CSV table of C-alpha atoms and ligand atoms in Angstrom, one decimal:
chain,number,residue,atom,x,y,z
A,276,MET,CA,112.5,164.8,76.0
A,277,ARG,CA,116.0,166.3,76.7
A,278,THR,CA,116.7,168.0,80.0
A,279,PRO,CA,119.1,170.9,79.8
A,280,LEU,CA,122.7,170.5,80.9
A,281,VAL,CA,124.4,173.6,82.2
A,282,ALA,CA,128.1,173.4,83.1
A,283,ALA,CA,130.4,175.9,84.8
A,284,ASN,CA,133.8,175.9,83.2
A,285,TRP,CA,135.9,177.7,85.8
A,286,LYS,CA,139.1,177.5,83.7
A,287,MET,CA,142.2,178.5,85.7
A,288,TYR,CA,140.2,180.3,88.4
A,289,LYS,CA,139.4,179.6,92.0
A,290,THR,CA,141.6,178.1,94.8
A,291,VAL,CA,140.3,175.1,96.6
A,292,ALA,CA,138.9,177.3,99.4
A,293,GLU,CA,137.1,179.5,96.9
A,294,ALA,CA,135.8,176.5,95.0
A,295,VAL,CA,134.4,174.9,98.1
A,296,VAL,CA,132.6,178.0,99.3
A,297,TYR,CA,130.9,178.3,95.8
A,298,ALA,CA,130.0,174.6,95.7
A,299,LYS,CA,128.4,174.7,99.2
A,300,GLU,CA,126.4,177.8,98.2
A,301,LEU,CA,125.2,176.3,94.9
A,302,ARG,CA,124.2,172.9,96.4
A,303,VAL,CA,121.6,174.7,98.6
A,304,LEU,CA,120.3,176.8,95.7
A,305,VAL,CA,119.8,173.8,93.4
A,306,LYS,CA,118.8,171.2,95.9
A,307,ASP,CA,115.4,170.6,94.2
A,308,LEU,CA,116.7,170.0,90.7
A,309,ASP,CA,116.9,166.6,89.2
A,310,GLU,CA,120.3,165.0,88.9
A,311,GLY,CA,122.4,165.4,85.8
A,312,GLN,CA,121.5,169.0,84.9
A,313,VAL,CA,124.2,171.0,86.6
A,314,VAL,CA,127.9,170.5,86.3
A,315,LEU,CA,130.9,172.2,87.9
A,316,ALA,CA,134.3,171.9,86.2
A,317,PRO,CA,136.9,173.2,88.7
A,318,PRO,CA,140.6,173.2,88.2
A,319,PHE,CA,142.2,169.8,88.9
A,320,THR,CA,143.4,171.0,92.4
A,321,ALA,CA,139.9,171.6,93.5
A,322,LEU,CA,138.2,168.6,91.9
A,323,HIS,CA,138.2,166.3,94.8
A,324,ALA,CA,137.1,168.9,97.4
A,325,VAL,CA,134.3,170.1,95.1
A,326,ALA,CA,133.2,166.5,94.5
A,327,GLU,CA,133.0,166.0,98.2
A,328,ALA,CA,131.1,169.2,98.7
A,329,VAL,CA,128.4,168.2,96.2
A,330,ARG,CA,128.2,164.5,97.0
A,331,ASN,CA,124.5,163.4,97.1
A,332,THR,CA,123.3,166.5,95.5
A,333,PRO,CA,122.0,167.0,91.9
A,334,ILE,CA,125.4,168.6,91.0
A,335,ALA,CA,128.0,166.6,89.1
A,336,VAL,CA,131.6,167.4,88.7
A,337,ALA,CA,133.7,167.5,85.5
A,338,ALA,CA,137.4,167.6,84.7
A,339,GLN,CA,138.4,170.4,82.3
A,340,ASN,CA,140.9,168.1,80.5
A,341,LEU,CA,142.7,164.8,80.8
A,342,HIS,CA,145.5,162.7,79.4
A,343,PHE,CA,144.6,159.7,77.3
A,344,GLU,CA,146.8,157.2,79.1
A,345,THR,CA,145.8,155.5,82.3
A,346,GLU,CA,149.3,156.1,83.9
A,347,GLY,CA,152.9,156.6,82.9
A,348,ALA,CA,155.8,158.9,82.6
A,349,PHE,CA,153.9,162.0,81.5
A,350,THR,CA,155.1,164.8,83.7
A,351,GLY,CA,152.3,167.2,84.6
A,352,GLU,CA,149.5,165.2,83.1
A,353,ILE,CA,146.4,163.7,84.8
A,354,SER,CA,144.8,160.5,83.8
A,355,PRO,CA,141.1,159.7,83.3
A,356,ARG,CA,141.2,157.1,86.1
A,357,MET,CA,142.7,159.8,88.5
A,358,VAL,CA,139.9,162.3,87.8
A,359,ARG,CA,137.3,159.6,88.1
A,360,GLU,CA,138.6,158.6,91.4
A,361,ALA,CA,138.7,162.2,92.5
A,362,GLY,CA,134.9,162.3,92.0
A,363,ALA,CA,134.4,163.5,88.4
A,364,GLU,CA,131.7,162.0,86.3
A,365,ARG,CA,132.4,164.0,83.2
A,366,ALA,CA,135.3,165.5,81.3
A,367,ILE,CA,135.3,168.6,79.0
A,368,ILE,CA,137.3,167.5,76.0
A,369,GLY,CA,138.6,169.5,73.1
A,370,HIS,CA,137.9,173.0,74.5
A,371,SER,CA,139.1,175.6,72.0
A,372,GLU,CA,141.6,176.9,74.5
A,373,ARG,CA,143.2,173.5,74.6
A,374,ARG,CA,143.2,173.3,70.8
A,375,ARG,CA,144.4,176.8,70.2
A,376,LEU,CA,146.8,177.4,73.2
A,377,PHE,CA,148.0,173.9,73.8
A,378,GLY,CA,148.1,172.5,70.3
A,379,GLU,CA,145.5,169.8,70.7
A,380,THR,CA,144.6,168.3,67.3
A,381,ASP,CA,141.4,166.5,66.3
A,382,GLU,CA,143.3,163.2,66.6
A,383,LEU,CA,144.4,164.0,70.2
A,384,VAL,CA,140.9,165.0,71.1
A,385,ALA,CA,139.7,161.7,69.7
A,386,ARG,CA,142.1,159.7,71.8
A,387,LYS,CA,140.9,161.7,74.9
A,388,VAL,CA,137.3,161.0,74.1
A,389,ARG,CA,137.9,157.3,73.9
A,390,ALA,CA,140.0,157.3,77.1
A,391,ALA,CA,137.3,159.2,79.0
A,392,ILE,CA,134.6,156.8,77.9
A,393,GLU,CA,136.8,153.8,78.9
A,394,ALA,CA,137.2,155.3,82.4
A,395,GLU,CA,133.4,155.9,82.6
A,396,LEU,CA,133.7,159.6,82.3
A,397,ALA,CA,131.0,161.1,80.1
A,398,PRO,CA,132.7,163.6,77.7
A,399,ILE,CA,131.5,167.1,77.0
A,400,LEU,CA,133.0,167.3,73.5
A,401,CYS,CA,133.7,170.9,72.4
A,402,VAL,CA,133.5,171.8,68.8
A,403,GLY,CA,133.4,175.2,67.0
A,404,GLU,CA,134.7,177.3,64.2
A,405,THR,CA,137.0,180.4,64.3
A,406,LEU,CA,135.8,183.7,63.0
A,407,GLU,CA,137.9,183.3,59.9
A,408,GLU,CA,136.4,179.9,59.2
A,409,ARG,CA,132.9,181.3,59.7
A,410,ASP,CA,133.6,184.3,57.5
A,411,SER,CA,134.8,182.0,54.7
A,412,GLY,CA,131.8,179.8,54.9
A,413,GLN,CA,133.5,176.8,56.4
A,414,THR,CA,131.5,176.5,59.6
A,415,PHE,CA,129.8,173.2,58.8
A,416,ASP,CA,132.9,171.7,57.3
A,417,VAL,CA,134.9,172.4,60.5
A,418,LEU,CA,132.1,171.0,62.7
A,419,ASP,CA,131.9,167.9,60.5
A,420,ARG,CA,135.7,167.3,60.6
A,421,GLN,CA,135.9,167.8,64.4
A,422,MET,CA,132.9,165.6,65.0
A,423,ALA,CA,133.9,162.8,62.6
A,424,THR,CA,137.4,162.6,64.1
A,425,ALA,CA,136.4,162.8,67.7
A,426,LEU,CA,133.7,160.2,67.3
A,427,ASP,CA,135.7,157.8,65.2
A,428,GLY,CA,135.3,154.3,66.6
A,429,VAL,CA,132.8,155.4,69.3
A,430,THR,CA,129.6,153.5,69.6
A,431,ALA,CA,126.2,154.8,70.8
A,432,GLU,CA,126.3,152.3,73.7
A,433,ALA,CA,129.7,153.4,74.8
A,434,ALA,CA,129.0,157.1,74.3
A,435,GLU,CA,125.9,157.1,76.4
A,436,ASP,CA,125.5,160.5,78.1
A,437,LEU,CA,128.1,162.1,75.9
A,438,ALA,CA,127.2,165.7,75.4
A,439,VAL,CA,128.4,168.1,72.7
A,440,ALA,CA,129.2,171.7,73.3
A,441,TYR,CA,129.0,174.0,70.3
A,442,GLU,CA,131.4,176.8,71.1
A,443,PRO,CA,132.2,179.2,68.3
A,444,VAL,CA,135.7,180.3,69.0
A,445,TRP,CA,134.9,184.0,68.2
A,446,ALA,CA,132.3,184.0,71.0
A,447,ILE,CA,134.4,182.6,73.8
A,448,GLY,CA,135.3,185.2,76.4
A,449,THR,CA,134.7,188.0,73.9
A,450,GLY,CA,131.3,189.2,75.1
A,451,ARG,CA,130.0,188.5,71.6
A,452,ASN,CA,127.6,185.5,71.6
A,453,ALA,CA,126.2,183.8,68.6
A,454,THR,CA,122.7,184.9,67.8
A,455,PRO,CA,120.0,182.4,68.7
A,456,GLY,CA,119.5,181.7,65.0
A,457,GLN,CA,123.2,181.1,64.4
A,458,ALA,CA,123.3,178.7,67.4
A,459,GLN,CA,120.2,176.8,66.3
A,460,GLU,CA,121.6,176.4,62.8
A,461,ALA,CA,124.8,174.9,64.1
A,462,HIS,CA,123.2,172.8,66.7
A,463,ALA,CA,120.7,171.3,64.2
A,464,HIS,CA,123.6,170.5,61.9
A,465,ILE,CA,125.5,168.8,64.8
A,466,ARG,CA,122.4,166.8,65.7
A,467,LYS,CA,122.0,165.7,62.1
A,468,ARG,CA,125.5,164.4,62.1
A,469,LEU,CA,125.1,162.6,65.5
A,470,ARG,CA,122.0,160.9,64.1
A,471,GLU,CA,123.9,159.7,61.0
A,472,ARG,CA,126.9,158.6,63.0
A,473,LEU,CA,125.4,157.1,66.1
A,474,GLY,CA,121.8,156.5,65.2
A,475,ASP,CA,118.5,158.5,65.4
A,476,LEU,CA,117.9,157.6,69.1
A,477,PHE,CA,121.3,158.8,70.2
A,478,GLY,CA,121.1,161.9,68.1
A,479,ASP,CA,117.6,162.8,69.5
A,480,ASP,CA,118.7,162.2,73.1
A,481,CYS,CA,122.1,163.8,73.0
A,482,ARG,CA,122.4,167.1,74.7
A,483,ILE,CA,124.0,169.8,72.7
A,484,MET,CA,125.1,172.8,74.8
A,485,TYR,CA,125.9,176.2,73.6
A,486,GLY,CA,129.0,178.0,74.9
A,487,GLY,CA,130.4,181.4,74.2
A,488,SER,CA,129.7,184.5,76.3
A,489,VAL,CA,126.5,183.0,77.8
A,490,ASN,CA,125.3,185.3,80.6
A,491,PRO,CA,122.1,185.7,82.6
A,492,GLY,CA,120.8,188.2,80.0
A,493,ASN,CA,121.1,186.0,76.9
A,494,ALA,CA,120.8,182.4,78.2
A,495,ALA,CA,117.0,182.1,78.0
A,496,GLU,CA,116.8,183.2,74.4
A,497,LEU,CA,119.6,180.8,73.4
A,498,ALA,CA,118.2,177.9,75.4
A,499,ALA,CA,114.7,178.5,73.9
A,500,GLN,CA,116.0,177.2,70.5
A,501,PRO,CA,114.8,173.7,69.8
A,502,ASP,CA,118.3,172.1,69.5
A,503,VAL,CA,120.0,174.1,72.2
A,504,ASP,CA,120.0,171.9,75.4
A,505,GLY,CA,121.8,174.1,77.9
A,506,ALA,CA,125.0,175.9,78.2
A,507,LEU,CA,128.7,175.7,78.9
A,508,VAL,CA,129.5,178.8,80.7
A,509,GLY,CA,133.0,180.4,81.4
A,510,GLY,CA,133.2,183.9,82.7
A,511,ALA,CA,129.6,184.2,83.9
A,512,SER,CA,129.9,181.0,85.9
A,513,LEU,CA,132.5,182.3,88.3
A,514,ASP,CA,129.8,184.1,90.4
A,515,VAL,CA,127.4,181.6,91.9
A,516,ARG,CA,124.3,183.9,91.6
A,517,SER,CA,125.1,184.6,87.9
A,518,PHE,CA,125.5,180.9,87.2
A,519,LEU,CA,122.3,180.1,89.0
A,520,ALA,CA,120.4,182.6,86.9
A,521,ILE,CA,121.7,180.9,83.8
A,522,VAL,CA,120.7,177.5,85.1
A,523,ASP,CA,117.2,178.8,85.8
A,524,ALA,CA,117.0,180.5,82.4
A,525,CYS,CA,118.0,177.3,80.6
A,526,ARG,CA,115.2,175.4,82.5
A,527,THR,CA,112.3,177.6,81.6
B,267,LIG,P1,132.8,182.3,78.1
B,267,LIG,O1,133.6,180.8,78.0
B,267,LIG,O2,131.5,181.9,78.7
B,267,LIG,O3,133.7,183.0,79.1
B,267,LIG,O4,132.7,182.8,76.8
B,267,LIG,C1,132.9,179.7,77.6
B,267,LIG,C2,133.8,178.5,77.5
B,267,LIG,O5,135.0,178.8,77.2
B,267,LIG,O6,133.4,177.4,77.7
């Protein structure tokens, strides 16, 4: 039985002070949840403060990105070991904004996945097609390529607690979410590939989150799909009440 995983991707929003106010409010609201269902992904500057604010609560913290080396002369980069020490348990990897705006390739994403796992950070691996790719019937090919490269050399034991986020690029920040049917179709395909690559058990247990304009109004219908195991939420996660409504919708 998979429990839903709902993550707030704050992107480049919230100062440390704003992030801590939110985290303290949320920790009261979700205090009765089991661990491992709610994740906050603040900007790097707020990672440590948020991790402290949610210590010993059901909320986990994720980095939004990382570098693949442990340390070195990489001006402006943050290593997996650094975010782990700051209190993160997870890392979002391969978000489409990283791929599209910062030139991250499938190969780079793969290196980051392996580096995160080595540092004991559970990846939230983002995959998804552009509108052009969907319209030309390439959705499954794109998902296959992204997954195959990202998971190359990864074993089921090492990838324990890895989650996948299906985020159609055309649905991110556009207010245009995938229909529940479109999401289910893609999620079922991703699960099939996970089973083939990492075994039936891993594929059955792996949580596949949907991301792309999730809000309190559409979350329940999306999360009701058999292969949709929660959500990765951008815009609608910036307000704590709105995020909580999505968490609740994914759990019912
Ligand atoms: P959105 O972003 O909810 O604002 O569409 C989702 C994401 O980028 O993870």
